[in-house]
Short mmCIF file of N, CA and C in Angstrom, two decimals:
data_model
loop_
_atom_site.label_atom_id
_atom_site.label_comp_id
_atom_site.label_asym_id
_atom_site.label_seq_id
_atom_site.Cartn_x
_atom_site.Cartn_y
_atom_site.Cartn_z
N MET Y 1 -30.47 -10.56 -80.40
CA MET Y 1 -29.47 -11.60 -80.43
C MET Y 1 -28.61 -11.51 -79.19
N SER Y 2 -28.42 -12.57 -78.51
CA SER Y 2 -27.61 -12.59 -77.30
C SER Y 2 -26.14 -12.48 -77.65
N GLN Y 3 -25.47 -11.55 -77.01
CA GLN Y 3 -24.05 -11.35 -77.28
C GLN Y 3 -23.21 -12.49 -76.71
N SER Y 4 -23.74 -13.21 -75.73
CA SER Y 4 -22.97 -14.27 -75.08
C SER Y 4 -22.82 -15.50 -75.96
N SER Y 5 -23.58 -15.58 -77.06
CA SER Y 5 -23.53 -16.77 -77.89
C SER Y 5 -22.26 -16.84 -78.73
N LYS Y 6 -21.58 -15.71 -78.94
CA LYS Y 6 -20.33 -15.73 -79.69
C LYS Y 6 -19.43 -14.62 -79.20
N LYS Y 7 -18.15 -14.77 -79.44
CA LYS Y 7 -17.19 -13.73 -79.06
C LYS Y 7 -17.23 -12.61 -80.09
N MET Y 8 -17.12 -11.39 -79.63
CA MET Y 8 -17.10 -10.23 -80.52
C MET Y 8 -15.66 -9.80 -80.73
N LYS Y 9 -15.45 -9.06 -81.80
CA LYS Y 9 -14.16 -8.40 -81.99
C LYS Y 9 -14.07 -7.30 -80.94
N ALA Y 10 -12.86 -6.93 -80.57
CA ALA Y 10 -12.65 -5.93 -79.52
C ALA Y 10 -13.36 -4.61 -79.85
N SER Y 11 -13.27 -4.15 -81.10
CA SER Y 11 -13.91 -2.88 -81.46
C SER Y 11 -15.43 -2.98 -81.37
N GLU Y 12 -15.99 -4.14 -81.76
CA GLU Y 12 -17.43 -4.34 -81.65
C GLU Y 12 -17.86 -4.35 -80.19
N ARG Y 13 -17.06 -4.99 -79.37
CA ARG Y 13 -17.36 -5.08 -77.93
C ARG Y 13 -17.36 -3.68 -77.31
N ARG Y 14 -16.37 -2.87 -77.65
CA ARG Y 14 -16.33 -1.51 -77.09
C ARG Y 14 -17.52 -0.68 -77.59
N ASP Y 15 -17.88 -0.83 -78.85
CA ASP Y 15 -19.06 -0.13 -79.38
C ASP Y 15 -20.32 -0.57 -78.63
N HIS Y 16 -20.42 -1.86 -78.35
CA HIS Y 16 -21.58 -2.39 -77.62
C HIS Y 16 -21.61 -1.85 -76.19
N ILE Y 17 -20.46 -1.80 -75.54
CA ILE Y 17 -20.38 -1.25 -74.18
C ILE Y 17 -20.87 0.20 -74.20
N LEU Y 18 -20.39 0.96 -75.15
CA LEU Y 18 -20.78 2.37 -75.27
C LEU Y 18 -22.29 2.51 -75.48
N THR Y 19 -22.85 1.71 -76.35
CA THR Y 19 -24.29 1.75 -76.61
C THR Y 19 -25.07 1.42 -75.35
N LEU Y 20 -24.67 0.36 -74.65
CA LEU Y 20 -25.37 -0.02 -73.41
C LEU Y 20 -25.31 1.08 -72.37
N LEU Y 21 -24.13 1.64 -72.16
CA LEU Y 21 -23.98 2.67 -71.14
C LEU Y 21 -24.77 3.93 -71.48
N LYS Y 22 -24.85 4.27 -72.74
CA LYS Y 22 -25.62 5.45 -73.16
C LYS Y 22 -27.11 5.24 -72.95
N GLN Y 23 -27.57 4.00 -73.07
CA GLN Y 23 -28.99 3.70 -72.92
C GLN Y 23 -29.43 3.66 -71.46
N LYS Y 24 -28.54 3.28 -70.58
CA LYS Y 24 -28.89 3.10 -69.16
C LYS Y 24 -28.75 4.41 -68.40
N ARG Y 25 -29.69 4.64 -67.49
CA ARG Y 25 -29.59 5.80 -66.61
C ARG Y 25 -29.07 5.38 -65.24
N THR Y 26 -28.85 4.08 -65.07
CA THR Y 26 -28.30 3.56 -63.83
C THR Y 26 -26.96 2.89 -64.13
N PRO Y 27 -26.11 2.75 -63.12
CA PRO Y 27 -24.80 2.13 -63.35
C PRO Y 27 -24.91 0.68 -63.82
N VAL Y 28 -23.94 0.26 -64.63
CA VAL Y 28 -23.85 -1.10 -65.14
C VAL Y 28 -22.54 -1.69 -64.63
N THR Y 29 -22.62 -2.84 -63.98
CA THR Y 29 -21.41 -3.43 -63.42
C THR Y 29 -20.53 -4.05 -64.51
N GLY Y 30 -19.24 -4.05 -64.23
CA GLY Y 30 -18.30 -4.69 -65.14
C GLY Y 30 -18.58 -6.17 -65.25
N SER Y 31 -18.98 -6.78 -64.16
CA SER Y 31 -19.28 -8.22 -64.17
C SER Y 31 -20.45 -8.54 -65.08
N SER Y 32 -21.50 -7.70 -65.05
CA SER Y 32 -22.65 -7.97 -65.91
C SER Y 32 -22.29 -7.76 -67.38
N LEU Y 33 -21.46 -6.77 -67.67
CA LEU Y 33 -21.00 -6.57 -69.04
C LEU Y 33 -20.16 -7.76 -69.50
N ALA Y 34 -19.29 -8.23 -68.61
CA ALA Y 34 -18.42 -9.36 -68.94
C ALA Y 34 -19.23 -10.62 -69.23
N GLU Y 35 -20.23 -10.85 -68.39
CA GLU Y 35 -21.08 -12.03 -68.58
C GLU Y 35 -21.84 -11.95 -69.91
N GLU Y 36 -22.39 -10.78 -70.19
CA GLU Y 36 -23.16 -10.62 -71.42
C GLU Y 36 -22.29 -10.82 -72.66
N MET Y 37 -21.02 -10.41 -72.56
CA MET Y 37 -20.15 -10.46 -73.75
C MET Y 37 -19.20 -11.65 -73.75
N ASN Y 38 -19.37 -12.52 -72.76
CA ASN Y 38 -18.58 -13.75 -72.70
C ASN Y 38 -17.07 -13.48 -72.64
N VAL Y 39 -16.70 -12.52 -71.79
CA VAL Y 39 -15.29 -12.21 -71.56
C VAL Y 39 -15.10 -12.03 -70.05
N THR Y 40 -13.87 -11.85 -69.63
CA THR Y 40 -13.61 -11.62 -68.20
C THR Y 40 -13.90 -10.17 -67.85
N ARG Y 41 -14.07 -9.94 -66.57
CA ARG Y 41 -14.29 -8.58 -66.08
C ARG Y 41 -13.07 -7.72 -66.40
N GLN Y 42 -11.88 -8.31 -66.34
CA GLN Y 42 -10.65 -7.57 -66.62
C GLN Y 42 -10.62 -7.06 -68.07
N VAL Y 43 -11.17 -7.83 -68.99
CA VAL Y 43 -11.27 -7.39 -70.39
C VAL Y 43 -12.15 -6.15 -70.46
N ILE Y 44 -13.25 -6.16 -69.72
CA ILE Y 44 -14.17 -5.01 -69.69
C ILE Y 44 -13.46 -3.79 -69.11
N VAL Y 45 -12.69 -3.99 -68.03
CA VAL Y 45 -11.94 -2.88 -67.42
C VAL Y 45 -11.01 -2.27 -68.46
N GLY Y 46 -10.33 -3.11 -69.23
CA GLY Y 46 -9.45 -2.61 -70.28
C GLY Y 46 -10.22 -1.87 -71.36
N ASP Y 47 -11.36 -2.43 -71.78
CA ASP Y 47 -12.19 -1.78 -72.80
C ASP Y 47 -12.65 -0.40 -72.33
N VAL Y 48 -13.11 -0.33 -71.09
CA VAL Y 48 -13.59 0.95 -70.56
C VAL Y 48 -12.44 1.94 -70.47
N SER Y 49 -11.27 1.48 -70.08
CA SER Y 49 -10.09 2.37 -70.03
C SER Y 49 -9.77 2.92 -71.41
N LEU Y 50 -9.85 2.08 -72.43
CA LEU Y 50 -9.61 2.54 -73.80
C LEU Y 50 -10.68 3.54 -74.25
N LEU Y 51 -11.93 3.29 -73.87
CA LEU Y 51 -13.00 4.23 -74.20
C LEU Y 51 -12.78 5.58 -73.52
N LYS Y 52 -12.36 5.54 -72.25
CA LYS Y 52 -12.07 6.79 -71.53
C LYS Y 52 -10.92 7.53 -72.21
N ALA Y 53 -9.89 6.78 -72.64
CA ALA Y 53 -8.75 7.40 -73.31
C ALA Y 53 -9.16 8.04 -74.63
N ALA Y 54 -10.25 7.54 -75.21
CA ALA Y 54 -10.79 8.11 -76.45
C ALA Y 54 -11.78 9.25 -76.14
N ASN Y 55 -11.72 9.75 -74.90
CA ASN Y 55 -12.54 10.88 -74.44
C ASN Y 55 -14.03 10.59 -74.31
N GLU Y 56 -14.38 9.34 -74.13
CA GLU Y 56 -15.78 9.02 -73.82
C GLU Y 56 -15.99 9.32 -72.34
N PRO Y 57 -17.06 10.05 -71.98
CA PRO Y 57 -17.27 10.45 -70.58
C PRO Y 57 -17.89 9.32 -69.73
N ILE Y 58 -17.09 8.30 -69.49
CA ILE Y 58 -17.52 7.17 -68.68
C ILE Y 58 -16.89 7.31 -67.31
N VAL Y 59 -17.69 7.14 -66.27
CA VAL Y 59 -17.16 7.16 -64.91
C VAL Y 59 -17.45 5.82 -64.25
N ALA Y 60 -16.51 5.42 -63.41
CA ALA Y 60 -16.70 4.21 -62.62
C ALA Y 60 -17.19 4.65 -61.25
N THR Y 61 -18.39 4.23 -60.88
CA THR Y 61 -18.94 4.55 -59.57
C THR Y 61 -18.88 3.30 -58.71
N SER Y 62 -19.26 3.43 -57.48
CA SER Y 62 -19.27 2.26 -56.60
C SER Y 62 -20.30 1.22 -57.03
N GLN Y 63 -21.27 1.63 -57.87
CA GLN Y 63 -22.30 0.69 -58.35
C GLN Y 63 -22.05 0.19 -59.76
N GLY Y 64 -21.05 0.74 -60.44
CA GLY Y 64 -20.77 0.31 -61.80
C GLY Y 64 -20.42 1.49 -62.69
N TYR Y 65 -20.38 1.23 -63.99
CA TYR Y 65 -20.03 2.25 -64.97
C TYR Y 65 -21.25 3.06 -65.39
N MET Y 66 -21.01 4.36 -65.64
CA MET Y 66 -22.06 5.24 -66.14
C MET Y 66 -21.50 6.11 -67.25
N TYR Y 67 -22.34 6.38 -68.22
CA TYR Y 67 -21.99 7.31 -69.28
C TYR Y 67 -22.53 8.67 -68.87
N MET Y 68 -21.66 9.64 -68.76
CA MET Y 68 -22.07 10.97 -68.31
C MET Y 68 -22.33 11.86 -69.51
N THR Y 69 -23.54 12.33 -69.62
CA THR Y 69 -23.88 13.24 -70.71
C THR Y 69 -23.59 14.67 -70.27
N ASP Y 70 -23.64 15.59 -71.19
CA ASP Y 70 -23.42 17.00 -70.87
C ASP Y 70 -24.55 17.56 -70.02
N ALA Y 71 -25.70 16.92 -70.10
CA ALA Y 71 -26.85 17.41 -69.33
C ALA Y 71 -26.57 17.23 -67.84
N LYS Y 72 -26.83 18.29 -67.09
CA LYS Y 72 -26.69 18.22 -65.64
C LYS Y 72 -27.74 17.27 -65.08
N GLU Y 73 -27.43 16.73 -63.89
CA GLU Y 73 -28.44 15.90 -63.24
C GLU Y 73 -29.66 16.75 -62.95
N ASP Y 74 -30.74 16.11 -62.59
CA ASP Y 74 -31.99 16.80 -62.35
C ASP Y 74 -31.95 17.69 -61.11
N MET Y 75 -30.92 17.59 -60.32
CA MET Y 75 -30.80 18.36 -59.09
C MET Y 75 -30.44 19.81 -59.40
N ALA Y 76 -31.20 20.74 -58.87
CA ALA Y 76 -31.00 22.16 -59.16
C ALA Y 76 -29.88 22.79 -58.34
N PHE Y 77 -29.61 22.24 -57.15
CA PHE Y 77 -28.64 22.86 -56.25
C PHE Y 77 -27.55 21.87 -55.88
N GLU Y 78 -26.33 22.41 -55.81
CA GLU Y 78 -25.17 21.57 -55.51
C GLU Y 78 -24.22 22.35 -54.62
N ARG Y 79 -23.54 21.65 -53.72
CA ARG Y 79 -22.51 22.29 -52.90
C ARG Y 79 -21.52 21.25 -52.41
N THR Y 80 -20.41 21.72 -51.91
CA THR Y 80 -19.37 20.86 -51.37
C THR Y 80 -19.37 21.01 -49.85
N ILE Y 81 -19.33 19.89 -49.16
CA ILE Y 81 -19.27 19.91 -47.70
C ILE Y 81 -17.99 19.20 -47.25
N VAL Y 82 -17.51 19.57 -46.08
CA VAL Y 82 -16.31 18.95 -45.51
C VAL Y 82 -16.72 18.17 -44.28
N CYS Y 83 -16.34 16.91 -44.26
CA CYS Y 83 -16.71 16.02 -43.15
C CYS Y 83 -15.47 15.41 -42.54
N GLN Y 84 -15.61 14.95 -41.31
CA GLN Y 84 -14.55 14.19 -40.65
C GLN Y 84 -15.18 13.18 -39.72
N HIS Y 85 -14.84 11.92 -39.94
CA HIS Y 85 -15.32 10.84 -39.08
C HIS Y 85 -14.52 9.58 -39.37
N ALA Y 86 -14.70 8.58 -38.53
CA ALA Y 86 -14.06 7.28 -38.74
C ALA Y 86 -14.86 6.49 -39.78
N GLY Y 87 -14.23 5.50 -40.35
CA GLY Y 87 -14.88 4.68 -41.36
C GLY Y 87 -16.18 4.06 -40.88
N GLU Y 88 -16.25 3.73 -39.60
CA GLU Y 88 -17.46 3.10 -39.05
C GLU Y 88 -18.68 4.01 -39.11
N SER Y 89 -18.46 5.31 -39.29
CA SER Y 89 -19.58 6.26 -39.35
C SER Y 89 -20.02 6.57 -40.78
N THR Y 90 -19.42 5.91 -41.76
CA THR Y 90 -19.75 6.20 -43.16
C THR Y 90 -21.21 5.94 -43.47
N GLU Y 91 -21.73 4.81 -43.02
CA GLU Y 91 -23.14 4.49 -43.30
C GLU Y 91 -24.05 5.52 -42.67
N GLU Y 92 -23.77 5.93 -41.43
CA GLU Y 92 -24.58 6.95 -40.76
C GLU Y 92 -24.54 8.26 -41.56
N GLU Y 93 -23.36 8.67 -41.97
CA GLU Y 93 -23.20 9.90 -42.74
C GLU Y 93 -24.04 9.87 -44.03
N LEU Y 94 -23.88 8.80 -44.80
CA LEU Y 94 -24.59 8.69 -46.08
C LEU Y 94 -26.11 8.61 -45.87
N ASN Y 95 -26.54 7.87 -44.85
CA ASN Y 95 -27.98 7.78 -44.57
C ASN Y 95 -28.57 9.14 -44.18
N ILE Y 96 -27.84 9.91 -43.40
CA ILE Y 96 -28.32 11.25 -43.03
C ILE Y 96 -28.54 12.07 -44.31
N LEU Y 97 -27.59 12.01 -45.22
CA LEU Y 97 -27.71 12.80 -46.45
C LEU Y 97 -28.89 12.35 -47.30
N VAL Y 98 -28.98 11.06 -47.58
CA VAL Y 98 -30.06 10.60 -48.47
C VAL Y 98 -31.42 10.73 -47.81
N ASP Y 99 -31.48 10.61 -46.48
CA ASP Y 99 -32.76 10.78 -45.78
C ASP Y 99 -33.30 12.20 -45.89
N HIS Y 100 -32.43 13.14 -46.23
CA HIS Y 100 -32.86 14.53 -46.43
C HIS Y 100 -33.07 14.84 -47.92
N GLY Y 101 -33.09 13.80 -48.74
CA GLY Y 101 -33.33 14.00 -50.17
C GLY Y 101 -32.11 14.50 -50.93
N VAL Y 102 -30.94 14.28 -50.35
CA VAL Y 102 -29.70 14.75 -50.94
C VAL Y 102 -29.01 13.59 -51.66
N HIS Y 103 -28.45 13.87 -52.83
CA HIS Y 103 -27.66 12.89 -53.56
C HIS Y 103 -26.19 13.15 -53.28
N VAL Y 104 -25.44 12.10 -53.01
CA VAL Y 104 -24.01 12.22 -52.75
C VAL Y 104 -23.30 11.87 -54.05
N GLN Y 105 -22.75 12.90 -54.70
CA GLN Y 105 -22.14 12.70 -56.01
C GLN Y 105 -20.78 12.02 -55.92
N ASP Y 106 -19.94 12.48 -54.97
CA ASP Y 106 -18.58 11.97 -54.92
C ASP Y 106 -18.00 12.10 -53.53
N VAL Y 107 -16.79 11.61 -53.38
CA VAL Y 107 -15.99 11.82 -52.18
C VAL Y 107 -14.60 12.20 -52.66
N VAL Y 108 -13.99 13.19 -51.99
CA VAL Y 108 -12.65 13.65 -52.36
C VAL Y 108 -11.80 13.72 -51.11
N VAL Y 109 -10.57 13.21 -51.21
CA VAL Y 109 -9.59 13.37 -50.13
C VAL Y 109 -8.35 14.00 -50.73
N GLU Y 110 -7.63 14.73 -49.89
CA GLU Y 110 -6.39 15.36 -50.34
C GLU Y 110 -5.22 14.50 -49.86
N HIS Y 111 -4.62 13.79 -50.78
CA HIS Y 111 -3.50 12.89 -50.48
C HIS Y 111 -2.20 13.69 -50.53
N PRO Y 112 -1.27 13.44 -49.59
CA PRO Y 112 -0.04 14.24 -49.56
C PRO Y 112 0.86 14.06 -50.80
N ILE Y 113 0.74 12.96 -51.49
CA ILE Y 113 1.57 12.72 -52.67
C ILE Y 113 0.79 12.90 -53.96
N TYR Y 114 -0.42 12.33 -54.03
CA TYR Y 114 -1.18 12.32 -55.27
C TYR Y 114 -2.10 13.52 -55.45
N GLY Y 115 -2.23 14.35 -54.43
CA GLY Y 115 -3.17 15.47 -54.51
C GLY Y 115 -4.59 14.99 -54.28
N ASP Y 116 -5.54 15.64 -54.91
CA ASP Y 116 -6.95 15.27 -54.73
C ASP Y 116 -7.24 13.93 -55.38
N LEU Y 117 -7.79 13.02 -54.60
CA LEU Y 117 -8.27 11.73 -55.10
C LEU Y 117 -9.79 11.78 -55.02
N THR Y 118 -10.44 11.56 -56.15
CA THR Y 118 -11.90 11.65 -56.22
C THR Y 118 -12.49 10.32 -56.63
N ALA Y 119 -13.53 9.93 -55.93
CA ALA Y 119 -14.28 8.72 -56.30
C ALA Y 119 -15.73 9.11 -56.53
N GLN Y 120 -16.26 8.72 -57.67
CA GLN Y 120 -17.67 8.98 -57.97
C GLN Y 120 -18.52 8.01 -57.15
N LEU Y 121 -19.48 8.53 -56.40
CA LEU Y 121 -20.36 7.67 -55.59
C LEU Y 121 -21.74 7.54 -56.19
N ARG Y 122 -22.37 8.65 -56.54
CA ARG Y 122 -23.72 8.65 -57.12
C ARG Y 122 -24.70 7.88 -56.22
N ILE Y 123 -24.73 8.26 -54.95
CA ILE Y 123 -25.61 7.61 -53.98
C ILE Y 123 -26.83 8.50 -53.76
N ALA Y 124 -28.03 7.91 -53.98
CA ALA Y 124 -29.25 8.71 -53.94
C ALA Y 124 -30.27 8.24 -52.91
N ASN Y 125 -30.12 7.02 -52.38
CA ASN Y 125 -31.12 6.50 -51.45
C ASN Y 125 -30.48 5.44 -50.54
N ARG Y 126 -31.25 4.96 -49.58
CA ARG Y 126 -30.72 3.98 -48.63
C ARG Y 126 -30.29 2.67 -49.30
N ARG Y 127 -30.96 2.29 -50.37
CA ARG Y 127 -30.56 1.08 -51.09
C ARG Y 127 -29.14 1.25 -51.65
N ASP Y 128 -28.87 2.42 -52.22
CA ASP Y 128 -27.53 2.72 -52.72
C ASP Y 128 -26.50 2.69 -51.59
N VAL Y 129 -26.87 3.25 -50.44
CA VAL Y 129 -25.97 3.25 -49.28
C VAL Y 129 -25.64 1.81 -48.89
N LYS Y 130 -26.66 0.97 -48.76
CA LYS Y 130 -26.43 -0.44 -48.38
C LYS Y 130 -25.53 -1.15 -49.37
N LYS Y 131 -25.78 -0.94 -50.68
CA LYS Y 131 -24.96 -1.57 -51.71
C LYS Y 131 -23.50 -1.11 -51.60
N PHE Y 132 -23.31 0.17 -51.36
CA PHE Y 132 -21.97 0.72 -51.24
C PHE Y 132 -21.24 0.11 -50.04
N ILE Y 133 -21.90 0.11 -48.88
CA ILE Y 133 -21.28 -0.43 -47.66
C ILE Y 133 -20.98 -1.92 -47.84
N ARG Y 134 -21.94 -2.67 -48.39
CA ARG Y 134 -21.72 -4.11 -48.63
C ARG Y 134 -20.53 -4.36 -49.55
N LYS Y 135 -20.41 -3.52 -50.58
CA LYS Y 135 -19.31 -3.69 -51.53
C LYS Y 135 -17.97 -3.43 -50.85
N VAL Y 136 -17.90 -2.39 -50.04
CA VAL Y 136 -16.66 -2.09 -49.31
C VAL Y 136 -16.31 -3.27 -48.41
N GLU Y 137 -17.30 -3.76 -47.68
CA GLU Y 137 -17.05 -4.87 -46.74
C GLU Y 137 -16.69 -6.16 -47.46
N SER Y 138 -17.41 -6.48 -48.54
CA SER Y 138 -17.18 -7.75 -49.23
C SER Y 138 -15.85 -7.78 -49.98
N THR Y 139 -15.34 -6.62 -50.37
CA THR Y 139 -14.06 -6.58 -51.07
C THR Y 139 -12.90 -6.27 -50.14
N ASN Y 140 -13.22 -6.04 -48.87
CA ASN Y 140 -12.21 -5.69 -47.88
C ASN Y 140 -11.46 -4.41 -48.26
N ALA Y 141 -12.15 -3.53 -48.96
CA ALA Y 141 -11.55 -2.26 -49.39
C ALA Y 141 -11.51 -1.28 -48.22
N SER Y 142 -10.71 -0.26 -48.39
CA SER Y 142 -10.62 0.80 -47.39
C SER Y 142 -11.39 2.02 -47.89
N TYR Y 143 -11.93 2.79 -46.97
CA TYR Y 143 -12.54 4.05 -47.32
C TYR Y 143 -11.43 5.06 -47.60
N LEU Y 144 -11.63 5.95 -48.56
CA LEU Y 144 -10.62 6.96 -48.86
C LEU Y 144 -10.31 7.82 -47.64
N LEU Y 145 -11.29 8.06 -46.79
CA LEU Y 145 -11.08 8.91 -45.61
C LEU Y 145 -10.01 8.36 -44.69
N GLU Y 146 -9.71 7.07 -44.80
CA GLU Y 146 -8.67 6.47 -43.96
C GLU Y 146 -7.29 7.00 -44.32
N LEU Y 147 -7.15 7.60 -45.48
CA LEU Y 147 -5.87 8.18 -45.91
C LEU Y 147 -5.62 9.54 -45.29
N THR Y 148 -6.68 10.17 -44.73
CA THR Y 148 -6.58 11.57 -44.32
C THR Y 148 -7.10 11.83 -42.90
N GLY Y 149 -7.02 10.84 -42.04
CA GLY Y 149 -7.52 11.04 -40.69
C GLY Y 149 -9.01 11.32 -40.64
N GLY Y 150 -9.73 10.84 -41.63
CA GLY Y 150 -11.18 10.98 -41.66
C GLY Y 150 -11.68 12.22 -42.37
N ILE Y 151 -10.79 13.14 -42.74
CA ILE Y 151 -11.23 14.38 -43.41
C ILE Y 151 -11.46 14.11 -44.89
N HIS Y 152 -12.62 14.54 -45.38
CA HIS Y 152 -12.97 14.36 -46.79
C HIS Y 152 -14.06 15.34 -47.16
N THR Y 153 -14.25 15.52 -48.46
CA THR Y 153 -15.35 16.37 -48.93
C THR Y 153 -16.30 15.53 -49.76
N HIS Y 154 -17.52 16.01 -49.85
CA HIS Y 154 -18.53 15.42 -50.72
C HIS Y 154 -19.14 16.54 -51.55
N THR Y 155 -19.40 16.26 -52.81
CA THR Y 155 -20.27 17.12 -53.59
C THR Y 155 -21.66 16.55 -53.40
N ILE Y 156 -22.57 17.37 -52.90
CA ILE Y 156 -23.94 16.92 -52.65
C ILE Y 156 -24.89 17.76 -53.50
N ALA Y 157 -26.02 17.18 -53.87
CA ALA Y 157 -26.98 17.88 -54.72
C ALA Y 157 -28.40 17.57 -54.24
N ALA Y 158 -29.29 18.53 -54.46
CA ALA Y 158 -30.69 18.35 -54.07
C ALA Y 158 -31.57 19.25 -54.94
N ASP Y 159 -32.86 19.01 -54.85
CA ASP Y 159 -33.83 19.81 -55.61
C ASP Y 159 -33.99 21.21 -55.05
N ASN Y 160 -33.64 21.39 -53.76
CA ASN Y 160 -33.81 22.70 -53.15
C ASN Y 160 -32.74 22.95 -52.10
N LYS Y 161 -32.48 24.22 -51.81
CA LYS Y 161 -31.45 24.60 -50.85
C LYS Y 161 -31.80 24.13 -49.44
N GLU Y 162 -33.09 24.10 -49.13
CA GLU Y 162 -33.51 23.70 -47.79
C GLU Y 162 -33.05 22.28 -47.47
N ALA Y 163 -33.15 21.39 -48.43
CA ALA Y 163 -32.71 20.00 -48.21
C ALA Y 163 -31.22 19.97 -47.91
N LEU Y 164 -30.44 20.75 -48.64
CA LEU Y 164 -29.00 20.81 -48.39
C LEU Y 164 -28.71 21.37 -47.00
N ASN Y 165 -29.41 22.46 -46.66
CA ASN Y 165 -29.21 23.08 -45.34
C ASN Y 165 -29.58 22.13 -44.21
N GLU Y 166 -30.73 21.46 -44.35
CA GLU Y 166 -31.18 20.54 -43.30
C GLU Y 166 -30.24 19.35 -43.16
N ALA Y 167 -29.72 18.85 -44.28
CA ALA Y 167 -28.77 17.74 -44.23
C ALA Y 167 -27.49 18.18 -43.52
N GLU Y 168 -27.02 19.38 -43.83
CA GLU Y 168 -25.81 19.88 -43.15
C GLU Y 168 -26.03 20.03 -41.65
N GLU Y 169 -27.20 20.54 -41.27
CA GLU Y 169 -27.53 20.67 -39.84
C GLU Y 169 -27.51 19.31 -39.15
N ALA Y 170 -28.09 18.31 -39.80
CA ALA Y 170 -28.13 16.96 -39.22
C ALA Y 170 -26.72 16.37 -39.11
N LEU Y 171 -25.88 16.63 -40.09
CA LEU Y 171 -24.49 16.16 -40.01
C LEU Y 171 -23.75 16.87 -38.88
N GLN Y 172 -24.04 18.15 -38.71
CA GLN Y 172 -23.43 18.92 -37.62
C GLN Y 172 -23.83 18.33 -36.27
N GLU Y 173 -25.13 18.05 -36.12
CA GLU Y 173 -25.63 17.47 -34.86
C GLU Y 173 -25.01 16.11 -34.59
N ALA Y 174 -24.72 15.35 -35.64
CA ALA Y 174 -24.12 14.02 -35.49
C ALA Y 174 -22.61 14.08 -35.28
N GLY Y 175 -22.04 15.29 -35.34
CA GLY Y 175 -20.61 15.45 -35.14
C GLY Y 175 -19.79 15.01 -36.35
N ILE Y 176 -20.40 15.02 -37.52
CA ILE Y 176 -19.74 14.55 -38.75
C ILE Y 176 -19.23 15.72 -39.60
N LEU Y 177 -19.98 16.82 -39.62
CA LEU Y 177 -19.59 17.98 -40.43
C LEU Y 177 -18.41 18.66 -39.75
N LEU Y 178 -17.36 18.92 -40.52
CA LEU Y 178 -16.18 19.59 -39.97
C LEU Y 178 -16.50 21.06 -39.81
N ASN Y 179 -16.30 21.58 -38.62
CA ASN Y 179 -16.61 22.99 -38.34
C ASN Y 179 -15.68 23.91 -39.12
N GLN Y 180 -16.28 24.89 -39.76
CA GLN Y 180 -15.48 25.85 -40.52
C GLN Y 180 -15.08 27.01 -39.67
#
């Protein structure tokens, strides 16, 4: 039965959002949820906020909402790297990482007032990179690194340590990895 044919009660809508997110292994956009449920995107944002307040492990990524299970991602190795570059180098940075088989989980900047600001990225391939860059450009948003003179960290993950090491070397060669 198509949910768009009638309006749901708020509690039914939130239950439906939860069910959809649990079934999907890829992010679901707020706009697609809104269209399916015949409500505005802002209603979905409110619903997701209420679900998060009820301790549902939902994260908003650059590609949409995801339900995070307790199970770790399939990646066996994870580490945090520190980078510094201008916003114009973001696509190059992300492409270097994904080209080495590395997944970019998040970006973190240290804000002088708010402390650590973290954004879930969940970028795994060049298609994800393009979608992310397009979204930043089309919304006229700023990169978090602009708050910190380009300094930021990423949690990166891969199937093996060699992929992480090779990605770090490539970032170093590109002048993106901050020297420790």
